[in-house]
Amino acid sequence: MFRSLRRALCAAAAALLLPLAGAHTAHAADTPGAGYWHTSGRQILDAAGHPVRIAGINWFGFETSNHVVHGLWSRDYKSVIDQIRSLGYNTLRIPYSDDILKPGTMPDSINVSGGMNADLQGLTSLQVLDKIVTYAGQDGLKVILDRHRPDSAGQSALWYTASVPESTWITNLKALAARYDGQDTVIGIDLHNEPHDPACWGCGDTTKDWRLAAQRAGNAVLAVNPDLLVFVEGVQTYDGVSGWWGGNLMGAGQYPVQLDVANRVVYSAHDYATSVAQQSWFSDPSFPSNMPGIWDKYWGYLFKQNIAPVWVGEFGTTLQSTVDQKWLAALASYLRPTATYGADSFHWTFWSLNPNSGDTGGILNSDWTTVDTVKDGYLAGIKAPLFPSTGTGTGGGDGGGGGGGTHACSATYTVTNDWGSGFNAEVKVSNTGTAALSSWKVTWSFPGSQKITNIWNATATQSGQTVTAVNAAHNGSVPVGGSAGFGFGGAPGGAGTPSVSCTAA
């Protein structure tokens, strides 16, 4: 997004620490997403040829002067990743700057009191990144590393600066590719965030042509780790037509990125709403009906013409204006609901998890714990299943139990906030059987006149005091030893913590 407008507010906020959930064991062998990935036309396929959908979120901070993801001043990193998983996001885009590749770079603002983040004490920024990647993989999440800035001072128009030349950029990309070689939680690298004017596409000037630079860097990455996907963003202006920074891929059809290893390119666009900046299409009398045509022109044609997969690596808004609300609803529809199209869809990572993105806010509220359920709700239809765990464990498949294993689950109910006239609660569903679950159902009875007023990551019916909640389309699949979750709001307060039962299938 326009970095002159974004202000990451780094002040620590008090937060309630969520319970740690621990590592999760392996998914069933036939769960899509295992191994490294490759492309085929407009789809991304896993190692076994199953189509997969990236449906994730950005967690930023490594690119700032903190040199580490934000929020660890008030949360344990494992609890954050567990919460991301429970909300149904399956991929983390992690921005970084080249500063973290400098020897001895240490993270700032990590709270290690009371045992929080205990295993991060004394680690360099890169070592903390290792921990986050490892735990995300154990939770069934994939990771895309995003070279966001040359240094923590700010965004750059081109992929190099006077202090960080192209040679340093490529050397550091290769170092990260080698660091995670064989660790398929990291599925790829976003080569550079938001190239913009004077960056061009297809102009042939090696000092400005982003397409040629992406080919040089992409080939260098693949020479070290040929299994990675190479994510290539757009530019700002092509053939006199301007758009969002990194959001203009109009030239990619005529001038494709061509790498030495086939089936590795995923094109990436960014798209934002008026809380970031005004664009002419927002004031078009036909808005929001005009937006699909805008997206088709800038990047959607690559998917619709079966040229390559398209990943919207950033999109976000404060959601305060009616225009922004209509924009987000239209974009979610354009990206194709998972229930209708499955993995034959656009890929995406929302900006951002962090509440301290000044012109978009985040999925988490300013306490770094509670969820903006309205914003998260817009994304419910485009979320997609989690991926197999890359951690060690004794589960997976049918658990070795034969005959398909047994299906069983348990559920825990936690009141996260109660203000008298209403309350919020979260429910965690755990697979306690020896076979992967394809669906689950949780029931409980309120002690009084409480009613559910809104719910996310599940659907519910209520008859009198009895509530029955069933999984959403994106989180019904739960691996052996794994978990899923949902949350809801209700009224009035005082519901306490009722007993819950779980039924698995």
C-alpha positions in Angstrom: 0.0 0.0 0.0 1.0 3.7 -0.1 3.7 3.7 2.6 3.4 7.5 2.9 0.0 6.9 4.3 0.6 3.8 6.4 1.7 4.4 10.0 2.5 1.4 12.1 1.8 2.4 15.7 4.2 0.4 17.8 3.1 1.3 21.3 2.5 -1.7 23.4 -1.1 -2.5 24.4 -2.2 -4.4 27.4 -3.8 -7.7 26.4 -5.2 -10.8 27.9 -3.0 -13.8 27.1 -4.8 -16.6 25.3 -4.2 -20.2 26.4 -1.4 -22.0 24.6 -2.6 -24.8 22.5 0.6 -26.6 21.8 1.7 -28.3 18.6 -0.7 -30.1 16.3 0.0 -33.4 14.7 -0.2 -34.4 11.0 -3.3 -34.2 8.8 -4.7 -37.1 7.0 -2.5 -38.2 4.1 -5.0 -37.1 1.5 -5.5 -33.6 2.8 -4.5 -31.1 0.1 -1.4 -29.0 0.7 1.3 -31.5 1.5 4.8 -30.9 0.4 6.0 -28.2 -2.0 3.7 -26.6 -4.5 3.8 -25.8 -8.2 1.5 -24.1 -10.7 -0.6 -25.4 -13.5 -2.4 -22.7 -15.5 -4.3 -20.6 -13.1 -4.2 -23.1 -10.2 -1.6 -23.9 -7.5 -1.2 -27.6 -6.9 0.4 -29.5 -4.0 3.1 -32.2 -4.4 0.4 -34.8 -5.1 -1.4 -32.6 -7.7 -4.3 -31.5 -5.5 -5.4 -27.9 -6.0 -4.9 -25.7 -3.0 -6.1 -22.2 -2.0 -4.0 -19.6 -0.1 -6.5 -17.9 2.2 -4.3 -16.1 4.7 -3.3 -13.0 6.6 -0.3 -10.6 6.9 1.5 -10.4 10.3 3.9 -7.6 10.0 6.8 -6.2 12.1 10.1 -7.9 10.9 10.3 -5.0 8.3 10.2 -2.3 11.0 12.7 -1.2 13.6 11.4 -3.8 15.9 12.9 -6.5 13.6 10.2 -8.9 14.7 6.5 -9.4 14.3 4.5 -6.9 16.3 2.3 -7.8 19.3 4.8 -10.0 21.1 5.0 -7.2 23.6 1.6 -8.5 24.9 1.2 -12.0 23.4 3.0 -15.3 23.2 3.8 -16.0 19.6 2.3 -19.5 19.8 -1.0 -18.2 21.1 -1.1 -15.7 18.2 -0.5 -18.5 15.6 -3.1 -20.7 17.3 -5.6 -17.9 17.1 -4.9 -17.4 13.4 -5.5 -21.1 12.9 -8.7 -21.0 14.9 -10.0 -18.1 12.8 -9.6 -20.2 9.6 -6.6 -18.5 8.0 -4.3 -21.1 6.4 -1.3 -19.0 5.4 0.9 -16.3 6.9 2.6 -13.6 4.8 5.5 -12.3 6.8 7.0 -9.0 5.7 10.7 -8.4 6.4 13.5 -6.0 5.6 17.1 -6.9 4.6 18.1 -5.6 8.0 17.2 -8.9 9.6 19.8 -10.6 7.4 22.6 -8.5 8.9 24.6 -10.6 11.4 23.5 -10.2 15.0 20.3 -8.3 14.3 18.2 -8.7 17.5 14.5 -8.3 17.9 13.0 -5.5 20.1 9.8 -5.4 22.2 9.4 -9.1 23.0 7.7 -9.7 26.4 9.3 -12.7 28.2 7.7 -12.1 31.6 5.9 -14.9 33.3 7.1 -17.5 30.9 5.7 -15.7 27.8 7.8 -16.2 24.7 10.3 -18.1 26.8 11.9 -19.9 24.0 12.6 -16.7 22.1 14.9 -15.2 24.8 18.3 -14.3 23.4 17.5 -15.3 19.8 18.4 -13.2 16.8 15.6 -11.9 14.5 16.3 -14.7 12.0 16.2 -17.3 14.8 12.8 -15.9 16.0 11.6 -16.2 12.4 12.7 -19.9 12.5 10.5 -20.4 15.6 7.5 -18.8 14.0 7.9 -20.8 10.8 8.3 -24.1 12.7 5.2 -23.5 14.9 3.1 -22.3 12.0 3.9 -25.5 10.1 2.9 -27.6 13.1 -0.4 -25.7 13.2 -1.2 -26.5 9.5 -0.3 -23.1 8.2 2.0 -22.2 5.2 4.3 -19.2 5.2 5.2 -16.8 2.4 8.2 -14.6 3.1 7.8 -11.0 1.8 10.8 -8.8 1.1 8.9 -5.7 2.1 11.7 -3.1 2.4 15.4 -2.8 1.7 15.8 -1.6 5.3 13.6 -0.7 8.2 13.6 3.0 7.3 10.8 2.6 4.8 9.4 1.3 1.5 11.3 1.8 -1.8 10.0 2.3 -5.3 12.6 0.0 -6.8 14.0 -3.3 -5.6 17.3 -1.6 -4.7 18.6 1.6 -3.1 21.9 3.4 -2.8 22.6 1.6 0.5 21.0 -1.8 -0.5 22.1 -2.6 -4.1 20.6 -5.3 -6.2 23.4 -7.7 -5.3 22.5 -7.5 -1.6 18.8 -8.1 -2.4 19.6 -11.2 -4.4 22.2 -12.5 -1.9 19.7 -12.2 0.9 16.9 -13.8 -1.1 19.2 -16.8 -1.8 20.1 -16.9 1.9 16.5 -17.3 2.9 15.8 -19.8 0.2 18.7 -21.9 1.4 17.8 -21.4 5.1 14.3 -23.0 4.6 15.4 -25.6 1.9 13.6 -28.8 2.8 11.2 -27.1 5.2 8.0 -27.0 3.1 6.1 -24.7 5.5 7.8 -21.9 3.6 6.2 -22.3 0.1 7.7 -19.3 -1.5 9.1 -15.8 -1.5 7.4 -12.5 -2.5 10.4 -10.9 -4.2 9.8 -7.2 -3.4 6.8 -5.3 -2.0 4.9 -2.8 -4.1 7.2 -1.7 -6.9 6.1 1.7 -8.1 7.0 4.6 -10.3 9.6 4.8 -11.8 9.5 1.0 -11.9 8.2 -0.2 -15.3 7.1 -3.6 -16.8 8.6 -4.7 -20.1 10.3 -1.4 -20.9 13.7 -3.1 -21.2 15.7 -0.7 -19.0 17.5 -3.0 -16.6 17.6 -0.3 -13.9 13.8 0.1 -13.9 12.2 -2.9 -15.5 10.7 -4.9 -12.6 9.8 -7.8 -14.8 13.5 -8.4 -15.8 14.6 -7.9 -12.2 12.1 -10.4 -11.0 13.5 -12.9 -13.5 17.0 -12.4 -12.2 16.0 -12.7 -8.6 13.6 -15.6 -9.2 16.2 -17.6 -11.0 18.7 -17.0 -8.2 16.2 -18.2 -5.6 15.3 -21.3 -7.6 19.0 -22.1 -8.2 19.2 -22.5 -4.4 15.8 -24.0 -3.7 14.0 -25.1 -6.9 10.9 -26.2 -5.1 9.8 -22.7 -4.0 7.1 -20.6 -5.6 8.2 -17.2 -6.8 5.6 -14.4 -6.1 5.9 -11.4 -8.4 3.9 -8.2 -7.7 2.9 -5.7 -10.3 4.0 -2.1 -10.7 2.1 1.2 -10.4 2.0 2.3 -14.0 1.9 0.4 -17.3 1.3 2.0 -20.7 0.3 5.2 -19.1 -2.4 3.6 -16.9 -1.7 3.9 -13.1 -3.2 2.0 -10.2 -2.2 0.9 -6.7 1.5 0.4 -5.9 2.3 -3.2 -6.9 -1.2 -3.6 -8.2 -0.8 -3.2 -11.9 -0.1 -6.4 -13.8 -1.5 -5.2 -17.1 1.9 -6.0 -18.8 2.3 -9.5 -17.5 0.2 -11.0 -20.3 2.4 -9.6 -23.1 5.7 -9.7 -21.1 5.5 -12.7 -18.7 8.0 -13.5 -16.1 10.0 -16.5 -17.5 12.1 -18.5 -15.0 14.5 -21.4 -15.6 12.3 -23.7 -13.5 8.8 -24.1 -15.0 5.5 -23.7 -13.1 6.8 -21.5 -10.3 5.4 -18.0 -11.0 2.5 -16.7 -9.1 1.5 -13.1 -9.9 0.6 -10.9 -6.9 -1.6 -7.8 -6.8 -2.5 -5.3 -4.0 -5.8 -3.6 -3.8 -7.1 -1.1 -1.2 -10.1 1.0 -0.2 -10.6 4.7 0.5 -9.1 4.5 4.0 -5.8 4.2 2.2 -6.3 6.5 -0.7 -8.9 7.7 -3.2 -9.0 6.3 -6.7 -11.2 7.4 -9.6 -13.3 4.2 -9.6 -14.6 4.8 -6.1 -16.5 7.9 -7.4 -17.8 6.2 -10.5 -21.7 6.4 -10.5 -21.8 2.7 -11.2 -19.7 1.8 -8.1 -19.4 -1.0 -6.9 -20.7 -2.7 -10.1 -17.7 -1.2 -11.9 -15.1 -3.0 -9.7 -15.0 -6.4 -11.4 -14.1 -4.7 -14.7 -11.3 -2.7 -12.9 -9.9 -5.9 -11.3 -10.2 -7.8 -14.6 -8.1 -5.0 -16.3 -5.3 -4.8 -13.8 -4.8 -8.4 -12.7 -7.9 -10.6 -12.9 -7.4 -11.4 -16.6 -4.4 -13.5 -15.8 -6.6 -15.9 -13.8 -9.6 -15.7 -16.1 -7.5 -16.4 -19.2 -5.7 -19.4 -17.4 -2.3 -17.7 -17.8 -1.2 -18.0 -14.2 -2.4 -18.1 -10.6 -3.1 -14.7 -9.0 -2.6 -13.9 -5.3 -4.0 -10.7 -3.8 -1.1 -10.4 -1.3 -2.6 -7.3 0.4 -6.1 -5.8 0.7 -7.6 -4.1 3.7 -9.6 -1.2 5.1 -10.7 0.3 8.3 -14.2 -0.5 7.1 -15.5 2.8 8.5 -17.1 4.2 5.3 -20.0 2.8 3.3 -17.8 2.9 0.2 -15.2 0.7 1.9 -17.8 -1.7 3.1 -19.2 -2.1 -0.4 -15.7 -2.4 -1.8 -14.8 -5.3 0.6 -18.0 -7.1 -0.1 -17.5 -6.8 -3.9 -13.9 -7.9 -3.7 -14.7 -11.0 -1.6 -17.3 -12.0 -4.1 -14.9 -11.4 -7.0 -12.2 -13.6 -5.4 -14.7 -16.5 -5.6 -16.4 -18.2 -2.6 -14.7 -21.4 -1.6 -18.0 -23.2 -1.2 -18.8 -22.7 -4.9 -15.4 -22.8 -6.6 -13.1 -24.6 -4.2 -9.4 -24.1 -4.9 -10.2 -22.9 -8.4 -10.1 -19.4 -7.1 -8.0 -16.3 -6.5 -5.5 -16.6 -3.6 -5.3 -13.9 -0.9 -3.7 -12.7 2.3 -5.6 -9.9 4.1 -3.8 -6.8 5.5 -3.5 -7.3 8.3 -3.6 -9.3 11.5 -2.1 -6.3 13.3 -4.4 -3.6 14.7 -1.6 -1.0 14.4 -1.7 -0.5 10.7 -2.8 3.1 10.7 -4.9 3.3 7.6 -6.5 -0.2 7.7 -6.5 -1.5 11.2 -6.5 -5.2 11.6 -8.5 -8.4 12.3 -7.3 -8.1 15.9 -8.6 -5.1 18.0 -6.2 -2.8 19.8 -5.9 -5.1 22.7 -4.1 -7.6 20.4 -6.5 -10.3 21.5 -10.1 -9.8 20.7 -11.3 -10.1 17.1 -13.0 -7.5 14.8 -15.8 -9.9 14.0 -17.4 -7.7 11.5 -14.3 -7.4 9.4 -13.4 -11.0 9.8 -17.0 -11.9 8.8 -16.5 -10.4 5.3 -13.8 -13.0 4.7 -15.7 -16.0 5.9 -16.9 -17.2 2.5 -13.4 -17.1 0.9 -11.5 -18.9 3.7 -10.2 -22.3 2.8 -9.1 -25.5 4.6 -5.9 -25.7 6.6 -2.9 -27.7 5.4 -1.1 -30.8 6.7 1.1 -30.2 9.7 4.8 -30.1 9.0 5.7 -30.8 12.6 6.4 -34.2 14.1 3.7 -36.1 15.8 2.1 -39.5 16.2 -1.2 -38.8 14.5 -2.1 -38.5 10.8 -4.0 -40.6 8.4 -6.4 -42.8 10.4 -4.0 -42.8 13.3 -2.9 -46.4 12.6 -6.2 -47.6 14.0 -7.3 -49.5 10.9 -10.8 -49.5 9.5 -10.6 -45.7 9.0 -10.0 -45.0 12.7 -12.5 -43.5 15.2 -14.1 -40.1 15.1 -14.2 -38.2 18.4 -13.9 -34.6 19.6 -14.1 -32.5 22.6 -14.8 -28.8 23.1 -13.9 -26.0 25.5 -15.9 -22.9 26.0 -14.3 -19.6 27.2 -16.0 -16.3 27.9 -13.6 -13.7 26.6 -15.6 -10.6 27.6 -18.8 -9.9 29.6 -20.0 -6.4 30.0 -23.4 -7.2 31.6 -25.7 -6.3 28.7 -23.8 -8.7 26.4 -20.7 -11.0 26.1 -18.3 -12.7 23.7 -17.2 -16.3 23.9 -14.8 -18.6 22.0 -15.2 -22.4 21.5 -12.2 -24.6 20.7 -12.9 -28.0 19.1 -10.2 -30.7 19.5 -9.9 -33.9 17.5 -9.5 -36.6 20.2 -10.0 -39.6 17.9 -7.8 -41.6 15.7 -9.1 -40.4 12.3 -9.3 -36.9 10.7 -12.7 -35.2 11.1 -14.6 -33.9 8.1 -17.2 -32.1 10.3 -18.2 -31.4 13.9 -21.1 -30.1 15.9 -21.1 -28.5 19.4 -24.1 -28.1 21.7 -24.7 -26.4 25.0 -27.5 -24.8 27.0 -27.5 -21.2 28.3 -28.4 -20.8 32.0 -31.0 -18.0 31.3 -32.4 -15.9 28.5 -29.2 -15.5 26.5 -29.4 -15.4 22.7 -26.6 -15.5 20.2 -26.5 -12.2 18.3 -23.7 -12.9 15.9 -21.3 -15.8 15.2 -18.1 -16.3 13.1 -16.4 -19.5 11.8 -19.5 -21.6 12.5 -23.3 -21.5 12.0 -25.7 -21.9 14.9 -29.4 -22.6 15.6 -31.0 -21.9 18.9 -34.1 -23.5 20.4 -34.9 -22.0 23.8 -31.8 -22.2 25.9 -30.2 -24.9 23.7 -27.6 -24.0 21.0 -26.3 -26.2 18.3 -23.2 -24.9 16.4 -21.8 -26.6 13.3 -18.5 -26.0 11.5 -18.2 -23.5 8.6 -17.1 -24.8 5.2 -13.4 -23.9 5.8 -12.8 -25.4 9.2 -14.7 -28.7 9.3 -11.6 -30.7 8.5 -9.6 -31.3 11.7 -6.5 -33.5 11.8 -5.8 -36.1 14.4 -4.6 -34.1 17.5 -5.6 -30.8 15.8 -8.2 -28.2 16.6 -10.5 -25.7 15.1 -12.6 -22.9 16.7 -15.3 -20.4 16.4 -16.6 -17.4 18.4 -19.8 -15.6 19.0 -21.5 -12.7 20.7 -24.6 -12.9 22.8 -26.9 -11.0 25.1 -27.5 -10.4 27.9 -24.4 -11.2 29.8 -24.0 -13.5 32.8 -24.1 -16.7 30.7 -21.1 -18.1 32.6 -19.4 -21.2 31.2 -22.0 -23.8 30.3 -21.1 -27.5 29.8 -20.5 -28.3 26.1 -20.6 -31.5 24.1 -19.0 -32.3 20.8 -20.1 -34.7 18.1 -17.7 -35.6 15.3 -18.0 -37.1 11.8 
